[in-house]
Amino acid sequence: RQIFGTKHQTVADVLQRMSAHFVKVGEFERGYSCVKETLILQQELLGQDDTKTADSHYCMGTILYEWNDYAEACKCFERARDVHKQKLGETHLSVANSNFYLGCISERKGDYESAVQYLQDSLSGRREHLDEMDHGIADNLARLGHVYYKQSEWDPAVTAFSDCLKIREATRGTDTASQVNVADALFDLGTALVKALDTQRSMQLFTDALKEYQRHLDNQNDVKIAKCHSCIGEIYEKTNELLKAVNALETATGIYEYHVGTDPPEKEIRASKKIDAYSGQAETLFRLATAKDRLGEEVIALKQYRRAMRLYKSLFGRDNLHVAKILNRLANMKGRAGSVDKAMVLFDESLRIRMLHLGNNHEDVAETLFGMGIVFEKRRDYGAAMKAYSDCLRIRSSKFGSDSMEVAQVVVNIGVVRGNKGDFSGALKSWNKALSIYRKHGLGDDDALVATVLGHQRLANQLKKRGRNKN
């Protein structure tokens, strides 16, 4: 400034380098101050359509993104991308870098289709300019995996996370950040494999991730460690090791409470920036409630479900899908206890939220319809029960196939409704269909599901015979 004056390109270039350095070391306030001045100079000296001005927009965007100002960050990245594309070509690395952040912002907004497109474009550009084992490509794959996961596209998510893990492990250094990156990749792949029903591999990955975190993180109450314990607990619950599940989930709950307390006020939750910790605590409480419910500890289960629902409502509002999931579980519990009217109120609200977000043809909607069918049965409203089951059957047949176990579960209950209405021929037809599915899945007569259906058939045949004899 002393040599060239305040409005000189050299001053702008130095300010740009300073802002990039401050961003790299996490000093965003100082970085913002520098890049703001840089941008004014670049626009005045070079104009809006110069690549250096675009570089300043990109740097400004990264800071605003860190501050969660996604609307303004998006404008910066779009300006940077458009200029870089015009001046340098659409496959240039600078274009790819802006596309990466635009993909991340689209993911935050819940626009997953746009997120996938941006991230795929970014990945193509980065692969053209960077080494295949570059950390930038690993970051891209990880983010793409998360978007696929949120779209319930498990196989693409597994592929993206697997490719990310290969890079992380191949480039693992001795520094803590590098080791933690490997643990993050192990954890991410585990989450996708759980959904792909590969519980054995996912358990190994979560266990490996937990060991890495415990070895390399200074704080043993880190949220990453809590997440591992929570996911391990979920797998134990799914494999019927309920006491181990409770132990892991209570460990996770203790870590989350270390960060956010036991029952923080709603205003504190909404004002807090610890969204990951609060949502992780809510998910863990939900899993713990599920395990407790299965152990017959219904009072504790209800308490934990309600704690989880309160957190989700405070974080995301009353119409959030997590709230619908808990309402569905509470409805099941009320239905089992004989409180069918209360159960139906809960099911109705769960169905409303799920249809609001997922439409009429989602498997979660089918889950709620199935529960409603059971409650209608208990009310002896067989017409309504048949309608709920039929809608559930339509969705599950479309999503899982006509010979899936999910379809067999509904077909069995349709048979029960038909039997209760005195249509024994129709009931037997339904149960024969269910048995055919069970046989295709290798279940024998000693399996509990098969034994139940065979029992239904015997009873229906007896009642059918009595009816003929009476006539």
Short mmCIF file of C-alpha atoms in Angstrom, two decimals:
data_model
loop_
_atom_site.label_atom_id
_atom_site.label_comp_id
_atom_site.label_asym_id
_atom_site.label_seq_id
_atom_site.Cartn_x
_atom_site.Cartn_y
_atom_site.Cartn_z
CA ARG A 1 0.00 0.00 0.00
CA GLN A 2 2.87 2.36 0.80
CA ILE A 3 4.57 1.55 -2.50
CA PHE A 4 1.60 1.14 -4.86
CA GLY A 5 -1.30 2.84 -3.09
CA THR A 6 -4.51 1.25 -1.80
CA LYS A 7 -6.09 0.61 -5.21
CA HIS A 8 -3.48 -1.53 -6.93
CA GLN A 9 -3.60 -5.09 -8.27
CA THR A 10 -0.62 -6.16 -6.16
CA VAL A 11 -2.52 -5.15 -3.02
CA ALA A 12 -5.55 -7.13 -4.20
CA ASP A 13 -3.39 -10.19 -4.93
CA VAL A 14 -1.79 -10.10 -1.48
CA LEU A 15 -5.18 -9.67 0.23
CA GLN A 16 -6.49 -12.65 -1.75
CA ARG A 17 -3.59 -14.83 -0.55
CA MET A 18 -4.10 -13.65 3.02
CA SER A 19 -7.82 -14.49 2.90
CA ALA A 20 -7.06 -17.95 1.50
CA HIS A 21 -4.56 -18.54 4.31
CA PHE A 22 -7.00 -17.44 7.02
CA VAL A 23 -9.67 -19.77 5.60
CA LYS A 24 -7.19 -22.65 5.60
CA VAL A 25 -6.35 -22.16 9.29
CA GLY A 26 -9.97 -21.56 10.28
CA GLU A 27 -9.73 -17.83 11.06
CA PHE A 28 -12.85 -16.95 9.11
CA GLU A 29 -13.46 -13.49 10.56
CA ARG A 30 -10.03 -12.30 9.43
CA GLY A 31 -10.45 -14.11 6.13
CA TYR A 32 -13.79 -12.42 5.55
CA SER A 33 -12.31 -8.98 6.25
CA CYS A 34 -9.55 -9.59 3.69
CA VAL A 35 -11.69 -11.12 0.94
CA LYS A 36 -14.33 -8.41 1.28
CA GLU A 37 -11.70 -5.76 0.57
CA THR A 38 -10.21 -7.94 -2.18
CA LEU A 39 -13.54 -8.32 -3.93
CA ILE A 40 -14.14 -4.57 -4.01
CA LEU A 41 -10.67 -4.02 -5.50
CA GLN A 42 -10.98 -6.83 -8.06
CA GLN A 43 -14.34 -5.58 -9.28
CA GLU A 44 -13.04 -2.03 -9.60
CA LEU A 45 -9.70 -2.95 -11.21
CA LEU A 46 -10.65 -6.00 -13.33
CA GLY A 47 -14.42 -6.08 -13.55
CA GLN A 48 -17.00 -8.74 -12.68
CA ASP A 49 -15.97 -11.19 -15.41
CA ASP A 50 -12.30 -11.67 -14.53
CA THR A 51 -11.10 -14.99 -13.11
CA LYS A 52 -9.43 -13.22 -10.16
CA THR A 53 -12.77 -11.66 -9.24
CA ALA A 54 -14.29 -15.13 -9.52
CA ASP A 55 -11.56 -16.47 -7.20
CA SER A 56 -12.60 -13.86 -4.62
CA HIS A 57 -16.26 -14.83 -4.95
CA TYR A 58 -15.27 -18.47 -4.38
CA CYS A 59 -13.24 -17.60 -1.27
CA MET A 60 -16.12 -15.49 0.06
CA GLY A 61 -18.46 -18.42 -0.58
CA THR A 62 -16.34 -20.84 1.46
CA ILE A 63 -16.47 -18.49 4.46
CA LEU A 64 -20.22 -17.91 4.20
CA TYR A 65 -20.71 -21.69 3.88
CA GLU A 66 -18.81 -22.22 7.13
CA TRP A 67 -21.09 -19.65 8.75
CA ASN A 68 -24.17 -21.54 7.47
CA ASP A 69 -25.25 -18.56 5.33
CA TYR A 70 -26.13 -20.88 2.46
CA ALA A 71 -28.21 -18.42 0.43
CA GLU A 72 -25.37 -15.88 0.10
CA ALA A 73 -22.74 -18.60 -0.25
CA CYS A 74 -24.73 -20.08 -3.14
CA LYS A 75 -24.71 -16.73 -4.95
CA CYS A 76 -20.94 -16.48 -4.55
CA PHE A 77 -20.30 -20.00 -5.86
CA GLU A 78 -22.66 -19.50 -8.81
CA ARG A 79 -20.87 -16.27 -9.79
CA ALA A 80 -17.47 -17.93 -9.46
CA ARG A 81 -18.54 -21.01 -11.42
CA ASP A 82 -20.12 -19.03 -14.26
CA VAL A 83 -17.02 -16.86 -14.79
CA HIS A 84 -14.59 -19.77 -14.50
CA LYS A 85 -16.70 -21.82 -16.92
CA GLN A 86 -16.79 -18.97 -19.42
CA LYS A 87 -13.07 -18.16 -19.18
CA LEU A 88 -11.49 -21.55 -18.41
CA GLY A 89 -13.96 -24.15 -19.70
CA GLU A 90 -16.64 -26.22 -17.97
CA THR A 91 -14.23 -29.02 -16.99
CA HIS A 92 -11.72 -26.75 -15.23
CA LEU A 93 -10.84 -27.56 -11.62
CA SER A 94 -12.16 -24.19 -10.42
CA VAL A 95 -15.57 -25.02 -11.91
CA ALA A 96 -15.48 -28.43 -10.21
CA ASN A 97 -14.69 -26.84 -6.85
CA SER A 98 -17.66 -24.47 -7.06
CA ASN A 99 -19.91 -27.34 -8.14
CA PHE A 100 -18.81 -29.27 -5.05
CA TYR A 101 -20.02 -26.55 -2.70
CA LEU A 102 -23.21 -26.02 -4.71
CA GLY A 103 -23.86 -29.73 -4.26
CA CYS A 104 -23.29 -29.46 -0.52
CA ILE A 105 -25.68 -26.51 -0.29
CA SER A 106 -28.33 -28.34 -2.33
CA GLU A 107 -27.99 -31.28 0.06
CA ARG A 108 -28.52 -28.95 3.04
CA LYS A 109 -31.67 -27.62 1.38
CA GLY A 110 -32.97 -31.14 0.83
CA ASP A 111 -32.74 -30.81 -2.98
CA TYR A 112 -31.01 -34.16 -3.42
CA GLU A 113 -31.47 -34.46 -7.19
CA SER A 114 -29.60 -31.17 -7.76
CA ALA A 115 -27.02 -32.19 -5.16
CA VAL A 116 -26.25 -35.42 -7.01
CA GLN A 117 -25.89 -33.58 -10.32
CA TYR A 118 -23.54 -30.94 -8.89
CA LEU A 119 -21.45 -33.51 -7.04
CA GLN A 120 -21.19 -35.82 -10.04
CA ASP A 121 -20.09 -32.88 -12.22
CA SER A 122 -17.59 -31.89 -9.55
CA LEU A 123 -16.26 -35.44 -9.28
CA SER A 124 -15.76 -35.65 -13.07
CA GLY A 125 -13.87 -32.35 -13.10
CA ARG A 126 -11.68 -33.25 -10.15
CA ARG A 127 -10.83 -36.66 -11.59
CA GLU A 128 -9.72 -34.98 -14.81
CA HIS A 129 -7.27 -32.67 -13.01
CA LEU A 130 -6.31 -34.42 -9.76
CA ASP A 131 -4.56 -37.66 -8.90
CA GLU A 132 -7.06 -40.48 -8.34
CA MET A 133 -5.95 -40.68 -4.70
CA ASP A 134 -6.35 -36.95 -4.00
CA HIS A 135 -8.20 -35.92 -0.85
CA GLY A 136 -10.48 -33.68 -2.92
CA ILE A 137 -11.83 -36.73 -4.74
CA ALA A 138 -12.31 -38.54 -1.42
CA ASP A 139 -14.26 -35.55 -0.05
CA ASN A 140 -16.42 -35.56 -3.18
CA LEU A 141 -17.16 -39.28 -2.89
CA ALA A 142 -18.02 -38.97 0.80
CA ARG A 143 -20.49 -36.16 0.15
CA LEU A 144 -22.03 -38.01 -2.79
CA GLY A 145 -22.41 -41.08 -0.60
CA HIS A 146 -24.29 -39.06 2.01
CA VAL A 147 -26.72 -37.73 -0.61
CA TYR A 148 -27.36 -41.22 -1.99
CA TYR A 149 -27.92 -42.38 1.59
CA LYS A 150 -30.51 -39.66 2.16
CA GLN A 151 -32.26 -40.76 -1.04
CA SER A 152 -32.35 -44.36 0.26
CA GLU A 153 -30.15 -45.44 -2.64
CA TRP A 154 -28.10 -47.89 -0.63
CA ASP A 155 -26.02 -49.54 -3.37
CA PRO A 156 -24.69 -46.26 -4.86
CA ALA A 157 -24.03 -45.04 -1.31
CA VAL A 158 -22.02 -48.19 -0.53
CA THR A 159 -19.99 -47.75 -3.74
CA ALA A 160 -19.22 -44.09 -3.06
CA PHE A 161 -18.24 -44.71 0.57
CA SER A 162 -16.13 -47.74 -0.40
CA ASP A 163 -14.20 -45.72 -2.99
CA CYS A 164 -13.72 -42.94 -0.44
CA LEU A 165 -12.38 -45.42 2.13
CA LYS A 166 -9.85 -46.80 -0.36
CA ILE A 167 -8.42 -43.31 -0.88
CA ARG A 168 -8.41 -42.49 2.83
CA GLU A 169 -6.58 -45.71 3.70
CA ALA A 170 -4.12 -45.41 0.80
CA THR A 171 -3.18 -41.85 1.76
CA ARG A 172 -3.29 -42.32 5.53
CA GLY A 173 -0.57 -40.31 7.26
CA THR A 174 0.63 -40.22 10.85
CA ASP A 175 -1.23 -37.00 11.71
CA THR A 176 -4.45 -37.08 13.72
CA ALA A 177 -6.58 -35.52 10.96
CA SER A 178 -5.60 -38.25 8.51
CA GLN A 179 -6.37 -41.01 11.01
CA VAL A 180 -9.74 -39.50 11.87
CA ASN A 181 -10.59 -39.22 8.16
CA VAL A 182 -10.09 -42.98 7.85
CA ALA A 183 -12.36 -43.54 10.86
CA ASP A 184 -15.00 -41.27 9.31
CA ALA A 185 -14.88 -43.29 6.09
CA LEU A 186 -15.20 -46.57 8.01
CA PHE A 187 -18.22 -45.19 9.87
CA ASP A 188 -19.92 -43.85 6.72
CA LEU A 189 -19.57 -47.18 4.92
CA GLY A 190 -20.96 -48.94 7.98
CA THR A 191 -24.10 -46.78 7.95
CA ALA A 192 -24.81 -47.64 4.31
CA LEU A 193 -24.19 -51.36 4.82
CA VAL A 194 -26.66 -51.42 7.72
CA LYS A 195 -29.33 -50.20 5.32
CA ALA A 196 -28.16 -52.75 2.73
CA LEU A 197 -28.75 -55.40 5.46
CA ASP A 198 -25.09 -56.44 5.68
CA THR A 199 -25.03 -56.28 9.49
CA GLN A 200 -21.91 -58.40 9.88
CA ARG A 201 -19.71 -56.12 7.79
CA SER A 202 -21.26 -52.98 9.23
CA MET A 203 -20.61 -54.18 12.80
CA GLN A 204 -16.94 -54.75 11.92
CA LEU A 205 -16.68 -51.29 10.34
CA PHE A 206 -18.29 -49.54 13.31
CA THR A 207 -16.02 -51.45 15.69
CA ASP A 208 -12.93 -50.49 13.65
CA ALA A 209 -14.07 -46.86 13.47
CA LEU A 210 -14.62 -46.79 17.24
CA LYS A 211 -11.09 -48.10 17.87
CA GLU A 212 -9.62 -45.46 15.55
CA TYR A 213 -11.55 -42.65 17.22
CA GLN A 214 -10.62 -43.83 20.71
CA ARG A 215 -6.98 -44.08 19.68
CA HIS A 216 -6.66 -40.72 17.95
CA LEU A 217 -9.20 -38.33 19.51
CA ASP A 218 -8.08 -36.50 22.64
CA ASN A 219 -11.59 -36.26 24.06
CA GLN A 220 -13.07 -39.69 24.77
CA ASN A 221 -16.47 -38.00 25.03
CA ASP A 222 -16.29 -36.90 21.39
CA VAL A 223 -19.60 -37.10 19.52
CA LYS A 224 -17.96 -39.35 16.90
CA ILE A 225 -17.40 -41.97 19.60
CA ALA A 226 -21.02 -41.64 20.71
CA LYS A 227 -22.20 -42.21 17.12
CA CYS A 228 -20.24 -45.47 16.92
CA HIS A 229 -21.66 -46.77 20.19
CA SER A 230 -25.16 -45.83 19.02
CA CYS A 231 -24.82 -47.64 15.68
CA ILE A 232 -23.30 -50.70 17.36
CA GLY A 233 -26.24 -50.69 19.76
CA GLU A 234 -28.68 -50.55 16.85
CA ILE A 235 -27.07 -53.63 15.27
CA TYR A 236 -27.20 -55.54 18.56
CA GLU A 237 -30.91 -54.70 18.75
CA LYS A 238 -31.50 -55.93 15.19
CA THR A 239 -29.65 -59.20 15.96
CA ASN A 240 -31.67 -59.68 19.18
CA GLU A 241 -28.72 -59.13 21.54
CA LEU A 242 -30.82 -56.72 23.55
CA LEU A 243 -28.71 -56.40 26.71
CA LYS A 244 -25.61 -55.60 24.65
CA ALA A 245 -27.72 -53.12 22.70
CA VAL A 246 -28.84 -51.34 25.87
CA ASN A 247 -25.26 -51.20 27.17
CA ALA A 248 -23.91 -49.63 23.96
CA LEU A 249 -26.83 -47.22 23.64
CA GLU A 250 -26.60 -46.08 27.27
CA THR A 251 -22.88 -45.42 26.74
CA ALA A 252 -23.74 -43.28 23.72
CA THR A 253 -26.49 -41.47 25.63
CA GLY A 254 -24.02 -40.62 28.42
CA ILE A 255 -21.62 -39.02 25.92
CA TYR A 256 -24.37 -37.00 24.27
CA GLU A 257 -25.60 -35.78 27.66
CA TYR A 258 -22.03 -34.67 28.41
CA HIS A 259 -22.39 -32.26 25.48
CA VAL A 260 -26.02 -31.15 25.63
CA GLY A 261 -27.38 -32.11 29.04
CA THR A 262 -30.28 -34.39 29.93
CA ASP A 263 -33.41 -32.37 29.14
CA PRO A 264 -32.37 -28.92 27.86
CA PRO A 265 -35.05 -26.22 27.41
CA GLU A 266 -36.58 -25.93 23.94
CA LYS A 267 -35.23 -22.39 23.47
CA GLU A 268 -31.71 -23.61 24.24
CA ILE A 269 -32.02 -26.40 21.67
CA ARG A 270 -33.25 -24.07 18.94
CA ALA A 271 -30.57 -21.48 19.63
CA SER A 272 -27.74 -24.00 19.84
CA LYS A 273 -25.31 -24.79 17.02
CA LYS A 274 -24.90 -28.36 18.33
CA ILE A 275 -27.43 -29.79 15.88
CA ASP A 276 -25.41 -32.97 15.29
CA ALA A 277 -25.17 -33.66 19.02
CA TYR A 278 -28.88 -33.06 19.65
CA SER A 279 -30.02 -35.11 16.63
CA GLY A 280 -27.56 -37.88 17.56
CA GLN A 281 -28.93 -37.91 21.09
CA ALA A 282 -32.50 -38.11 19.75
CA GLU A 283 -31.66 -41.03 17.43
CA THR A 284 -29.88 -42.85 20.26
CA LEU A 285 -32.83 -42.36 22.62
CA PHE A 286 -35.11 -43.75 19.92
CA ARG A 287 -32.92 -46.84 19.55
CA LEU A 288 -32.69 -47.26 23.31
CA ALA A 289 -36.47 -47.02 23.61
CA THR A 290 -36.85 -49.71 20.94
CA ALA A 291 -34.53 -52.08 22.83
CA LYS A 292 -36.26 -51.35 26.15
CA ASP A 293 -39.67 -51.94 24.58
CA ARG A 294 -38.53 -55.32 23.29
CA LEU A 295 -37.23 -56.20 26.76
CA GLY A 296 -40.69 -55.49 28.15
CA GLU A 297 -39.62 -52.31 29.97
CA GLU A 298 -42.49 -50.27 28.52
CA VAL A 299 -42.44 -47.42 31.04
CA ILE A 300 -38.78 -46.66 30.30
CA ALA A 301 -39.38 -47.11 26.58
CA LEU A 302 -42.23 -44.57 26.59
CA LYS A 303 -40.09 -42.08 28.48
CA GLN A 304 -37.19 -42.39 26.01
CA TYR A 305 -39.47 -42.19 22.97
CA ARG A 306 -40.98 -38.99 24.34
CA ARG A 307 -37.56 -37.49 25.07
CA ALA A 308 -36.49 -38.28 21.52
CA MET A 309 -39.68 -36.78 20.06
CA ARG A 310 -39.26 -33.59 22.08
CA LEU A 311 -35.73 -33.16 20.72
CA TYR A 312 -36.81 -33.79 17.13
CA LYS A 313 -39.72 -31.34 17.40
CA SER A 314 -37.44 -28.67 18.87
CA LEU A 315 -34.83 -29.22 16.15
CA PHE A 316 -36.92 -29.76 13.05
CA GLY A 317 -40.57 -28.95 13.84
CA ARG A 318 -43.69 -31.02 14.46
CA ASP A 319 -43.98 -32.30 10.89
CA ASN A 320 -40.55 -33.91 10.72
CA LEU A 321 -40.21 -37.51 9.53
CA HIS A 322 -38.38 -38.47 12.73
CA VAL A 323 -41.44 -37.36 14.68
CA ALA A 324 -43.61 -39.55 12.43
CA LYS A 325 -41.34 -42.54 13.12
CA ILE A 326 -41.72 -42.12 16.88
CA LEU A 327 -45.48 -41.60 16.61
CA ASN A 328 -45.65 -44.88 14.73
CA ARG A 329 -43.78 -46.70 17.50
CA LEU A 330 -45.94 -45.13 20.21
CA ALA A 331 -49.05 -46.15 18.28
CA ASN A 332 -47.83 -49.74 18.14
CA MET A 333 -47.28 -49.72 21.90
CA LYS A 334 -50.72 -48.26 22.59
CA GLY A 335 -52.29 -50.81 20.25
CA ARG A 336 -50.57 -53.71 22.02
CA ALA A 337 -51.80 -52.36 25.36
CA GLY A 338 -55.39 -52.28 24.08
CA SER A 339 -55.68 -48.48 23.82
CA VAL A 340 -56.86 -48.71 20.23
CA ASP A 341 -58.41 -45.23 20.05
CA LYS A 342 -55.19 -43.57 21.22
CA ALA A 343 -53.21 -45.79 18.86
CA MET A 344 -55.34 -44.71 15.90
CA VAL A 345 -54.84 -41.01 16.70
CA LEU A 346 -51.08 -41.55 16.71
CA PHE A 347 -51.18 -43.59 13.50
CA ASP A 348 -53.27 -40.90 11.77
CA GLU A 349 -50.73 -38.21 12.66
CA SER A 350 -47.80 -40.40 11.61
CA LEU A 351 -49.51 -41.14 8.28
CA ARG A 352 -50.22 -37.44 7.67
CA ILE A 353 -46.58 -36.48 8.17
CA ARG A 354 -45.21 -39.36 6.13
CA MET A 355 -47.55 -38.73 3.21
CA LEU A 356 -46.73 -35.01 3.38
CA HIS A 357 -43.04 -35.72 2.84
CA LEU A 358 -42.96 -39.07 1.05
CA GLY A 359 -46.14 -39.27 -1.00
CA ASN A 360 -48.53 -42.21 -1.19
CA ASN A 361 -46.16 -44.95 -2.33
CA HIS A 362 -43.30 -45.05 0.19
CA GLU A 363 -42.44 -48.09 2.33
CA ASP A 364 -42.71 -45.97 5.50
CA VAL A 365 -46.28 -45.09 4.54
CA ALA A 366 -46.89 -48.82 4.09
CA GLU A 367 -45.52 -49.45 7.60
CA THR A 368 -48.07 -47.05 9.09
CA LEU A 369 -50.90 -48.52 7.02
CA PHE A 370 -49.96 -51.99 8.28
CA GLY A 371 -50.16 -50.82 11.90
CA MET A 372 -53.50 -49.14 11.23
CA GLY A 373 -54.79 -52.40 9.77
CA ILE A 374 -53.98 -54.19 13.02
CA VAL A 375 -55.81 -51.55 15.07
CA PHE A 376 -58.85 -51.69 12.77
CA GLU A 377 -58.85 -55.47 13.25
CA LYS A 378 -58.92 -55.03 17.03
CA ARG A 379 -61.86 -52.66 16.59
CA ARG A 380 -63.52 -55.34 14.42
CA ASP A 381 -63.76 -52.78 11.63
CA TYR A 382 -62.80 -55.35 9.03
CA GLY A 383 -63.68 -53.20 6.03
CA ALA A 384 -61.26 -50.46 7.14
CA ALA A 385 -58.66 -53.10 8.04
CA MET A 386 -58.89 -54.63 4.55
CA LYS A 387 -58.53 -51.17 2.96
CA ALA A 388 -55.40 -50.39 5.03
CA TYR A 389 -53.84 -53.78 4.31
CA SER A 390 -54.66 -53.59 0.60
CA ASP A 391 -53.00 -50.17 0.29
CA CYS A 392 -50.01 -51.50 2.23
CA LEU A 393 -49.84 -54.57 -0.05
CA ARG A 394 -49.86 -52.41 -3.16
CA ILE A 395 -46.89 -50.35 -1.92
CA ARG A 396 -44.87 -53.30 -0.66
CA SER A 397 -45.43 -55.32 -3.84
CA SER A 398 -44.14 -52.37 -5.85
CA LYS A 399 -41.16 -51.66 -3.59
CA PHE A 400 -40.05 -55.15 -2.51
CA GLY A 401 -41.57 -57.53 -5.06
CA SER A 402 -44.59 -59.80 -4.91
CA ASP A 403 -42.58 -62.66 -3.38
CA SER A 404 -40.93 -60.64 -0.61
CA MET A 405 -41.19 -61.32 3.11
CA GLU A 406 -42.68 -57.85 3.52
CA VAL A 407 -45.54 -58.86 1.21
CA ALA A 408 -46.02 -62.19 3.02
CA GLN A 409 -46.52 -60.34 6.32
CA VAL A 410 -49.44 -58.37 4.85
CA VAL A 411 -50.95 -61.34 3.03
CA VAL A 412 -51.11 -63.29 6.31
CA ASN A 413 -53.07 -60.48 7.98
CA ILE A 414 -55.39 -60.13 4.98
CA GLY A 415 -56.13 -63.83 5.46
CA VAL A 416 -56.97 -63.18 9.12
CA VAL A 417 -59.40 -60.41 8.16
CA ARG A 418 -61.07 -62.66 5.60
CA GLY A 419 -61.31 -65.42 8.18
CA ASN A 420 -62.86 -63.09 10.75
CA LYS A 421 -65.45 -62.09 8.13
CA GLY A 422 -66.28 -65.76 7.57
CA ASP A 423 -64.62 -65.93 4.14
CA PHE A 424 -62.60 -69.07 4.91
CA SER A 425 -61.93 -69.87 1.25
CA GLY A 426 -60.47 -66.40 0.75
CA ALA A 427 -58.46 -66.71 3.96
CA LEU A 428 -56.99 -70.06 2.89
CA LYS A 429 -56.08 -68.59 -0.48
CA SER A 430 -54.19 -65.75 1.23
CA TRP A 431 -52.38 -68.11 3.57
CA ASN A 432 -51.39 -70.43 0.73
CA LYS A 433 -49.83 -67.40 -0.98
CA ALA A 434 -47.95 -66.52 2.22
CA LEU A 435 -46.71 -70.11 2.63
CA SER A 436 -45.51 -70.13 -0.97
CA ILE A 437 -43.43 -67.01 -0.27
CA TYR A 438 -42.04 -68.48 2.96
CA ARG A 439 -41.02 -71.67 1.12
CA LYS A 440 -39.22 -69.62 -1.54
CA HIS A 441 -37.21 -68.01 1.25
CA GLY A 442 -36.24 -71.43 2.63
CA LEU A 443 -38.45 -71.46 5.74
CA GLY A 444 -39.51 -74.89 7.00
CA ASP A 445 -42.47 -76.09 9.06
CA ASP A 446 -40.51 -75.56 12.27
CA ASP A 447 -40.18 -71.81 11.61
CA ALA A 448 -42.47 -69.69 13.80
CA LEU A 449 -43.92 -67.78 10.84
CA VAL A 450 -44.76 -70.95 8.94
CA ALA A 451 -46.16 -72.64 12.06
CA THR A 452 -48.49 -69.69 12.67
CA VAL A 453 -49.90 -69.82 9.13
CA LEU A 454 -50.32 -73.60 9.29
CA GLY A 455 -52.25 -73.13 12.54
CA HIS A 456 -54.50 -70.55 10.85
CA GLN A 457 -55.14 -73.00 8.02
CA ARG A 458 -56.08 -75.84 10.33
CA LEU A 459 -58.54 -73.63 12.21
CA ALA A 460 -60.08 -72.28 9.01
CA ASN A 461 -60.51 -75.75 7.57
CA GLN A 462 -62.23 -76.91 10.80
CA LEU A 463 -64.58 -73.92 10.78
CA LYS A 464 -65.27 -74.36 7.08
CA LYS A 465 -66.11 -78.03 7.66
CA ARG A 466 -68.44 -77.21 10.57
CA GLY A 467 -70.24 -74.75 8.35
CA ARG A 468 -70.82 -77.40 5.69
CA ASN A 469 -71.99 -79.94 8.28
CA LYS A 470 -74.36 -77.41 9.79
CA ASN A 471 -75.83 -76.67 6.38
#
